[in-house]
Short mmCIF file of C-alpha atoms in Angstrom, two decimals:
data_model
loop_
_atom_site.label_atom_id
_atom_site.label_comp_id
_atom_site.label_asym_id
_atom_site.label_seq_id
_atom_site.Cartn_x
_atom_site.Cartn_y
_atom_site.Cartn_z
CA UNK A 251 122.90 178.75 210.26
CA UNK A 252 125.98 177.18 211.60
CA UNK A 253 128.67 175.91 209.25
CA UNK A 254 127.95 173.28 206.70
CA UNK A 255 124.33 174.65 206.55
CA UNK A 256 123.25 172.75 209.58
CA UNK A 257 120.84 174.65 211.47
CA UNK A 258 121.38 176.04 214.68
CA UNK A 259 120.87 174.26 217.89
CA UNK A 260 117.94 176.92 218.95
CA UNK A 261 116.60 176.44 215.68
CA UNK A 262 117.05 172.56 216.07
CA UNK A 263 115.57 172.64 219.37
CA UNK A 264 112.66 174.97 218.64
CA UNK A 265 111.68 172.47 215.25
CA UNK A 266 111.85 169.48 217.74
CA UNK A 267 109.48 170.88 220.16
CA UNK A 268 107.05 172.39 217.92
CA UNK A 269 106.69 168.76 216.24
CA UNK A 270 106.28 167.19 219.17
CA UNK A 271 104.18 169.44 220.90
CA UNK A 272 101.51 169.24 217.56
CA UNK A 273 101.99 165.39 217.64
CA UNK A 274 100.94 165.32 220.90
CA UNK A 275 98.03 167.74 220.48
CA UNK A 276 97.18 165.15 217.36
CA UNK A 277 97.09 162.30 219.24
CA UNK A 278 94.59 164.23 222.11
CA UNK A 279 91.96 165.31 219.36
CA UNK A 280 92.23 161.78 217.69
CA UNK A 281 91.14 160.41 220.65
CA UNK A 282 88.78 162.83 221.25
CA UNK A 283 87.36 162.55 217.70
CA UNK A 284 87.32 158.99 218.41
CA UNK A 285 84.83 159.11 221.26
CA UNK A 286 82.85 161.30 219.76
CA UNK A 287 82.32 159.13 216.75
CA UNK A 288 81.33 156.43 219.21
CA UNK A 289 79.20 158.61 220.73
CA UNK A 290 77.18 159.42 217.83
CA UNK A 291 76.95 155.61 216.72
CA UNK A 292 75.72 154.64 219.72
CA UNK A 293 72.41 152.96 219.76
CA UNK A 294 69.50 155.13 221.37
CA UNK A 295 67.06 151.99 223.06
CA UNK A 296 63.51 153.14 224.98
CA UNK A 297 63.69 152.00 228.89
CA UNK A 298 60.04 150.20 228.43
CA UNK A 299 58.59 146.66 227.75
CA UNK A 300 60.25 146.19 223.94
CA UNK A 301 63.86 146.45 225.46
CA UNK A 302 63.90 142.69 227.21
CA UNK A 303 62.93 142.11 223.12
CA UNK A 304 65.59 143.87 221.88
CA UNK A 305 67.99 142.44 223.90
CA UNK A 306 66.60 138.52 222.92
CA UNK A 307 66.99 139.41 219.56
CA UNK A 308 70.85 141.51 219.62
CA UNK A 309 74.01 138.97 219.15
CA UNK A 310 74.70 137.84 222.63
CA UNK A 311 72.16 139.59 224.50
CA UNK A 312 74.12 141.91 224.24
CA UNK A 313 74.56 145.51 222.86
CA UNK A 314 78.14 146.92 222.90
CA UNK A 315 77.48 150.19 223.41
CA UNK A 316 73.68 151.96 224.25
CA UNK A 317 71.81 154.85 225.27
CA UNK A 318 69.88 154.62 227.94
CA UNK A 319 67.63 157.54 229.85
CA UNK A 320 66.08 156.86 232.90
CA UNK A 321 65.09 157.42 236.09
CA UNK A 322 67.77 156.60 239.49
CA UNK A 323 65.87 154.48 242.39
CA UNK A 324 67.62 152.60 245.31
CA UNK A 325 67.78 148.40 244.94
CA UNK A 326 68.26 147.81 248.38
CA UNK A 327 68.57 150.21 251.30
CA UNK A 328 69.37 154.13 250.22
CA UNK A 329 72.38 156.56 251.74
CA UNK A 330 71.29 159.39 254.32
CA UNK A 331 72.83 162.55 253.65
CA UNK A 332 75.38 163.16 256.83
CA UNK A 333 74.63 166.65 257.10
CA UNK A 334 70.92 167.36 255.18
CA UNK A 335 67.73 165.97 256.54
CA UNK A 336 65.74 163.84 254.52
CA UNK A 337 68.23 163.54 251.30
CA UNK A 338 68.73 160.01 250.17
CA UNK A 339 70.86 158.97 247.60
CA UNK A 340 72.59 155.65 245.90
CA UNK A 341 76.28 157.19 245.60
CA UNK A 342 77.75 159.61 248.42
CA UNK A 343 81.13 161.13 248.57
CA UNK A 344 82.68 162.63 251.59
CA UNK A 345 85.58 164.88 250.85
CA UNK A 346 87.88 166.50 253.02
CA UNK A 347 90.53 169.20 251.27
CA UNK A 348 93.09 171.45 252.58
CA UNK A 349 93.50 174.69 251.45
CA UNK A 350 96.84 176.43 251.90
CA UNK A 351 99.12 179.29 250.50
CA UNK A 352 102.71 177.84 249.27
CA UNK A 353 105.19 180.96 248.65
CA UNK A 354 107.13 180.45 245.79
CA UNK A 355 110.77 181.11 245.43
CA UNK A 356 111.39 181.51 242.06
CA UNK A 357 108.20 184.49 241.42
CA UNK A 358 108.15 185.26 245.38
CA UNK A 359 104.51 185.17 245.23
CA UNK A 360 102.20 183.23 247.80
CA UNK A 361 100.37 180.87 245.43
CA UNK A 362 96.53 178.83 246.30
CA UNK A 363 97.74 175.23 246.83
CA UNK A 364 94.61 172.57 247.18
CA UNK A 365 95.01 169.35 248.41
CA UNK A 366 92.75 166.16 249.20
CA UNK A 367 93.91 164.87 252.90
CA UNK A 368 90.38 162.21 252.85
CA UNK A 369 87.99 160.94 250.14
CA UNK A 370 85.60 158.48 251.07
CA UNK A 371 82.51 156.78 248.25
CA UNK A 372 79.80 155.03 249.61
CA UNK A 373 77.59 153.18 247.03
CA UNK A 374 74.44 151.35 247.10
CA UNK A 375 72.90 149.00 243.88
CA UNK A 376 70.48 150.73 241.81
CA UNK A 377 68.37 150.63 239.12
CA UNK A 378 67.61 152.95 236.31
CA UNK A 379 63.59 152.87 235.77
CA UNK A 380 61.40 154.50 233.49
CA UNK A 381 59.93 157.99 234.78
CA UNK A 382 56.44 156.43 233.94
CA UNK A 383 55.35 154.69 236.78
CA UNK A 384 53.99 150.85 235.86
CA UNK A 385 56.16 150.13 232.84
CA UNK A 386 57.34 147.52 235.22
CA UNK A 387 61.50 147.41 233.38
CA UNK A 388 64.41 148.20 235.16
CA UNK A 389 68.84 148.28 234.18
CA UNK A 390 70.45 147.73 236.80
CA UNK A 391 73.54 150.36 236.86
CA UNK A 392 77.16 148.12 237.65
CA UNK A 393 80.46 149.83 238.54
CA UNK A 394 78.78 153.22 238.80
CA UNK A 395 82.46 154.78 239.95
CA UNK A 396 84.46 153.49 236.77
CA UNK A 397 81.90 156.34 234.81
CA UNK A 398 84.09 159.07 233.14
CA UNK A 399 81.42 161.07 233.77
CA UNK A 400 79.37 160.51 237.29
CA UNK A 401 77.26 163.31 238.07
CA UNK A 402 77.68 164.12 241.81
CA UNK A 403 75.31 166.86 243.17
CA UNK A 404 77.06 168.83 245.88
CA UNK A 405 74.45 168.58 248.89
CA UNK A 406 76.57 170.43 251.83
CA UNK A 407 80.18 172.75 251.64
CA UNK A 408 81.42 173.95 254.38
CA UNK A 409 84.75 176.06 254.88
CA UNK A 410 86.56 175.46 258.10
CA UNK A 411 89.05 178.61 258.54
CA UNK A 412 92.45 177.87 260.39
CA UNK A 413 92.83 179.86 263.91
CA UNK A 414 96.32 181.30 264.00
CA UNK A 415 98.48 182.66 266.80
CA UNK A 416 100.54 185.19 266.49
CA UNK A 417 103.62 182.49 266.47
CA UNK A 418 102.03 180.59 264.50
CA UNK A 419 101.83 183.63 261.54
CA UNK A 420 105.78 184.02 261.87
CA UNK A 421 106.59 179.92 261.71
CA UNK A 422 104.46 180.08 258.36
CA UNK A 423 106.22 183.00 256.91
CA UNK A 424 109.46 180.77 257.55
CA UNK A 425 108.45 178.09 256.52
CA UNK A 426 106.74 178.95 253.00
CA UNK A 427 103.30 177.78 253.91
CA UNK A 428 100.31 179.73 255.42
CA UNK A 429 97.23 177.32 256.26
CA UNK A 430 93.70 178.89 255.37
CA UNK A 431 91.80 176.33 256.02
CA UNK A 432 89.53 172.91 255.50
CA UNK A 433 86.50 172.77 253.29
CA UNK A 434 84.18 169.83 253.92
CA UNK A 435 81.95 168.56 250.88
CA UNK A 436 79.32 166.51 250.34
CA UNK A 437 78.33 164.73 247.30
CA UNK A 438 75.58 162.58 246.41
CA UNK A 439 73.85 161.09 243.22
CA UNK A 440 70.22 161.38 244.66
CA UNK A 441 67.21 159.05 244.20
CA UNK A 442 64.84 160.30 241.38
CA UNK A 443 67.85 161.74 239.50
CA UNK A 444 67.05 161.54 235.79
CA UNK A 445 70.28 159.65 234.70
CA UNK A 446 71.67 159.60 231.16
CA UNK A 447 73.65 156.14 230.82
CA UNK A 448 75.74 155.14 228.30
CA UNK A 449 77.47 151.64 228.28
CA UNK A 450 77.31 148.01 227.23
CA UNK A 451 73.95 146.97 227.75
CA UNK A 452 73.50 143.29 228.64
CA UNK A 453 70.50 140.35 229.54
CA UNK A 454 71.75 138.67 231.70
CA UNK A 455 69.43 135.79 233.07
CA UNK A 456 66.62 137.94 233.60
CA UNK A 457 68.48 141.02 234.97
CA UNK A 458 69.09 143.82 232.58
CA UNK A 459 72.69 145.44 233.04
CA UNK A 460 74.43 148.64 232.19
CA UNK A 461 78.28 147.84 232.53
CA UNK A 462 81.41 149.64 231.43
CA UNK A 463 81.77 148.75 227.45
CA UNK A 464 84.66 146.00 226.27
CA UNK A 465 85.72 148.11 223.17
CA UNK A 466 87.74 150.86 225.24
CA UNK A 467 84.53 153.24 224.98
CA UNK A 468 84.04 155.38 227.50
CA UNK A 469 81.21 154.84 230.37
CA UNK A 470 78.96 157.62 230.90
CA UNK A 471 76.64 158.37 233.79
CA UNK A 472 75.33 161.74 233.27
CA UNK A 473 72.76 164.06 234.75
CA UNK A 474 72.72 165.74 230.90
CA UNK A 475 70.20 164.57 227.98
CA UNK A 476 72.31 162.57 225.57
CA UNK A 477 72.21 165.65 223.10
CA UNK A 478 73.74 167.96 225.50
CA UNK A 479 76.31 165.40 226.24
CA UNK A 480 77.20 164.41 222.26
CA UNK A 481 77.30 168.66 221.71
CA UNK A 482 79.72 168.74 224.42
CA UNK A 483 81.97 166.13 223.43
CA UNK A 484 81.56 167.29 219.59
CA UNK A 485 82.86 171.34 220.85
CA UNK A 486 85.74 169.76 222.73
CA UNK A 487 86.79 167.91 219.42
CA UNK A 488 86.61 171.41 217.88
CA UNK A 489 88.65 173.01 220.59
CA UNK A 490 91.45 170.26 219.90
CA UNK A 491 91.26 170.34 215.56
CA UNK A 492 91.61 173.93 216.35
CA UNK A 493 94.97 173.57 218.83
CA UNK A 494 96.10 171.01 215.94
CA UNK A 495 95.71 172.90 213.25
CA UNK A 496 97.88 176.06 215.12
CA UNK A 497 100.40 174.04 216.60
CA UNK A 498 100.92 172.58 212.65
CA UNK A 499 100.85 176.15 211.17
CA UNK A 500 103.69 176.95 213.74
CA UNK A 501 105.79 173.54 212.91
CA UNK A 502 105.48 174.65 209.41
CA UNK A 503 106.72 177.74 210.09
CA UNK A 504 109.95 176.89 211.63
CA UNK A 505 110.78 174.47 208.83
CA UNK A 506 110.29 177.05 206.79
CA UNK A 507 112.19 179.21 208.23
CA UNK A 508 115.11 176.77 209.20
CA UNK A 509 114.97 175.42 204.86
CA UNK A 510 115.13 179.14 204.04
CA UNK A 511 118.28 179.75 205.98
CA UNK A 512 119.58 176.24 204.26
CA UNK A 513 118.82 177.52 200.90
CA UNK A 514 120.33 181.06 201.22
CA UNK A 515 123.64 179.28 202.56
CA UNK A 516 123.54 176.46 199.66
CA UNK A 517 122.92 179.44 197.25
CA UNK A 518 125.49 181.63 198.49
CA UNK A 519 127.97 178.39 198.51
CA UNK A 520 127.21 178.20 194.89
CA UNK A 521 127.89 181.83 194.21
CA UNK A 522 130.84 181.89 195.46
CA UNK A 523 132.29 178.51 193.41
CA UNK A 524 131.01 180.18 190.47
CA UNK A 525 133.48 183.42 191.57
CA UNK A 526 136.20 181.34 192.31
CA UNK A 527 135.92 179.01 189.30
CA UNK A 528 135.67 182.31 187.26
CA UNK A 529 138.89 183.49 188.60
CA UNK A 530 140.51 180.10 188.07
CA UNK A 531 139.58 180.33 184.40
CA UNK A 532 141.21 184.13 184.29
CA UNK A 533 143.80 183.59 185.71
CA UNK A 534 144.50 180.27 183.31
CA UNK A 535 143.60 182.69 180.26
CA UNK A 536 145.99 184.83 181.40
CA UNK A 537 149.07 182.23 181.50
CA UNK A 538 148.23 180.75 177.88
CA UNK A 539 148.22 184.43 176.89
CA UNK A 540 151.65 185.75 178.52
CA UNK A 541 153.34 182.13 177.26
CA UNK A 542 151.97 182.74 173.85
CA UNK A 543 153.13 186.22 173.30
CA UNK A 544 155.72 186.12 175.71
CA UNK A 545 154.83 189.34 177.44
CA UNK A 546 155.40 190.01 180.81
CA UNK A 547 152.45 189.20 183.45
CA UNK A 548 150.72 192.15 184.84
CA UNK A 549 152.03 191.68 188.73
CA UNK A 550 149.33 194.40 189.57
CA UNK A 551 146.49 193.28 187.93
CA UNK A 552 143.05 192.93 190.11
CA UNK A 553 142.27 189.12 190.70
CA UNK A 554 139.04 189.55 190.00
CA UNK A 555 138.83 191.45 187.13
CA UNK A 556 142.49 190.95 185.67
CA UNK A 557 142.35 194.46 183.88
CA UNK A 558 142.42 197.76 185.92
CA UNK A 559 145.05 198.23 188.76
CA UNK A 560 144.90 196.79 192.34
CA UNK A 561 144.03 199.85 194.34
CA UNK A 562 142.96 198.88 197.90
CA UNK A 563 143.32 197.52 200.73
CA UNK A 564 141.18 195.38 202.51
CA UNK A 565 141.42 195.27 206.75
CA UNK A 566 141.76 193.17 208.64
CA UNK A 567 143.60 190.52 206.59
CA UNK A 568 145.63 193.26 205.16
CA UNK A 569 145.40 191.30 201.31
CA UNK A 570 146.35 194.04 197.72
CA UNK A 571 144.47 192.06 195.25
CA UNK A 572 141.20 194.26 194.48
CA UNK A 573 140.18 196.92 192.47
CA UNK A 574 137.88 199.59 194.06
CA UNK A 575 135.43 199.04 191.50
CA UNK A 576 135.25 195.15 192.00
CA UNK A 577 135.24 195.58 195.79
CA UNK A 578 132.03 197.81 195.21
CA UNK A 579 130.86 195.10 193.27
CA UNK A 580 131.20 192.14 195.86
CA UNK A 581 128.06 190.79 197.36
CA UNK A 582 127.11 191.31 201.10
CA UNK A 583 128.73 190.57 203.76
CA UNK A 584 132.03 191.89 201.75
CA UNK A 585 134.24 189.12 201.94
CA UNK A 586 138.05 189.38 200.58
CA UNK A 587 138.82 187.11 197.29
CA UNK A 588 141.85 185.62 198.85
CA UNK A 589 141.17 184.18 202.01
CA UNK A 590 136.95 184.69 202.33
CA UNK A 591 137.89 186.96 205.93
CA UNK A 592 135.22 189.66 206.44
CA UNK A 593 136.43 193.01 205.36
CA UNK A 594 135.99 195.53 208.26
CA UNK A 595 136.97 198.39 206.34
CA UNK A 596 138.66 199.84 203.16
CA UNK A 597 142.16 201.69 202.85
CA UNK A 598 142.72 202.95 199.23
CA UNK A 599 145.96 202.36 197.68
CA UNK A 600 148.59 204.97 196.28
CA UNK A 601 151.38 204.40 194.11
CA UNK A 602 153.75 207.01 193.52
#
């Protein structure tokens, strides 16, 4: 503790970052536990004739946030797969990402560095039906790429190495980056995929749509059953209540530890008035007693005890005012009853 009792500015530092490192893990598994709420009160409708029903009878048309499990199939025409024969789809992404080592100065170790140098979606409308064929209902899916979670099968990777020269080896070793390569991906949301959607769910005319909710919810398109995808979403919760609950334990501990050190100074503060007010009183005792009996003051009495002999000295202030019995008796650190320096060491005194 630094004077005053303030803590210390590690100690200040360390109490500042703990808190706001466990508010900001708070704020993460509120949100979390947030979603996952939603999640669970989400209404579960059936994709078959009683939904257009449903709809007709909800407040608006409209239900603010639904379940939905279906089947994908292409409104219009479907995407061809650039590289695989014969594999259609309604979404398609075409990535292209370089793949380097960056050396790094500061652990001088050649570090994996990814980067995405092109990223092209394709999308085509489409319709979630039922995997019965005949029920004759269909949601259409809107906005399929504002979906926290879109479901992407990876249909073709390829890794395209970098051919290096000799001079080309040497440049890179200068200039902190060594190429390995480009991988090419493909990634499409194929027709027949069964599709877990979860949304606002709206009649609109006489199309049924699946839309990104109003309330801030998020929008799911997932290849996962709605159970798998609420168990998910529940563990993550878990995994941040968890990171909470540790990052609090450790806030708590540094207050602790930084009000401990506060209450040990206070207290030893208070200590030492009480000595000093002690002393005061002595040494006023002492006065009323010579002017009373007129006797001559004891000019080598111990200040602290006012009865035996002063007998030591106390280094480095160099002060005669102790006895070697109430120098034993001073609390740790030893501090001399003068001036409150720290006493290094003890010279005993001799009078002849």
């Amino acid at each position: 503790m630094e004077g005053g009792g303030r803590p210390s500015v590690v100690q200040a530092v360390l109490l500042v970052a703990s808190t706001t490192l466990t508010a900001l893990v708070y704020f993460v598994y509120q949100g979390k536990a947030r979603v996952a709420r939603g999640l669970e009160g989400a209404r579960r409708v059936q994709l078959d004739g009683d939904l257009r029903a449903v709809l007709l009878e909800a407040p608006g048309r409209c239900v603010p946030y639904a379940v939905i499990e279906g089947v994908v199939r292409s409104v219009k025409e479907t995407l061809s797969s650039q590289f695989v024969e014969n594999c259609k789809g309604v979404v398609q992404r075409l990535t292209l990402q370089e793949h380097k080592m960056v050396w790094n100065r500061t652990t001088h170790l050649w570090n994996d560095y990814e980067k995405i140098i092109h990223q092209r979606t394709n999308t085509t409308p489409f319709d979630l039906v039922p995997q019965e064929e005949g029920a004759g209902v269909t949601v259409r899916v809107m906005k399929p790429l504002d979906a926290t979670k879109l479901s992407l099968e990876t249909v073709y990777e390829k890794f395209h190495p970098s051919v290096q020269s000799f001079t080309d080896v040497i440049g890179h070793y200068i200039s902190g980056e060594r190429p390995k390569g480009i991988q090419e991906t493909e990634q499409m949301l194929k027709v027949g995929t069964a599709l877990t959607g979860v949304g606002e769910l709206v009649l609109d005319s006489t199309t049924i749509k699946l839309q990104p909710p109003k309330q801030g919810m998020p929008y799911y398109l997932s290849t996962m059953d709605f159970d798998s995808l609420l168990q998910k979403q529940e563990s993550n919760v878990r995994f941040w209540k968890i990171l909470t609950v540790l990052f609090g334990f450790a806030t708590c501990a540094v207050l602790f530890f930084v009000l401990r050190k506060q209450y040990r100074h206070q207290r030893e503060r208070r200590h030492l008035k009480q000595m000093q007010d002690e002393f005061r009183q002595a040494q006023e005792r002492l006065m009323r007693e010579r002017n009373a009996e007129g006797g001559e003051t004891l000019r080598n009495a111990c200040v602290v005890c006012l009865s035996n002999t002063k007998s030591c000295v106390f280094l480095e202030c160099g002060h005669i005012c102790s006895c070697t019995g109430c120098y034993q008796a001073l609390p740790e650190p030893k501090k001399c009853p003068m001036c409150r320096q720290a006493i290094s060491r003890l010279v005993p005194l001799y009078n002849s």
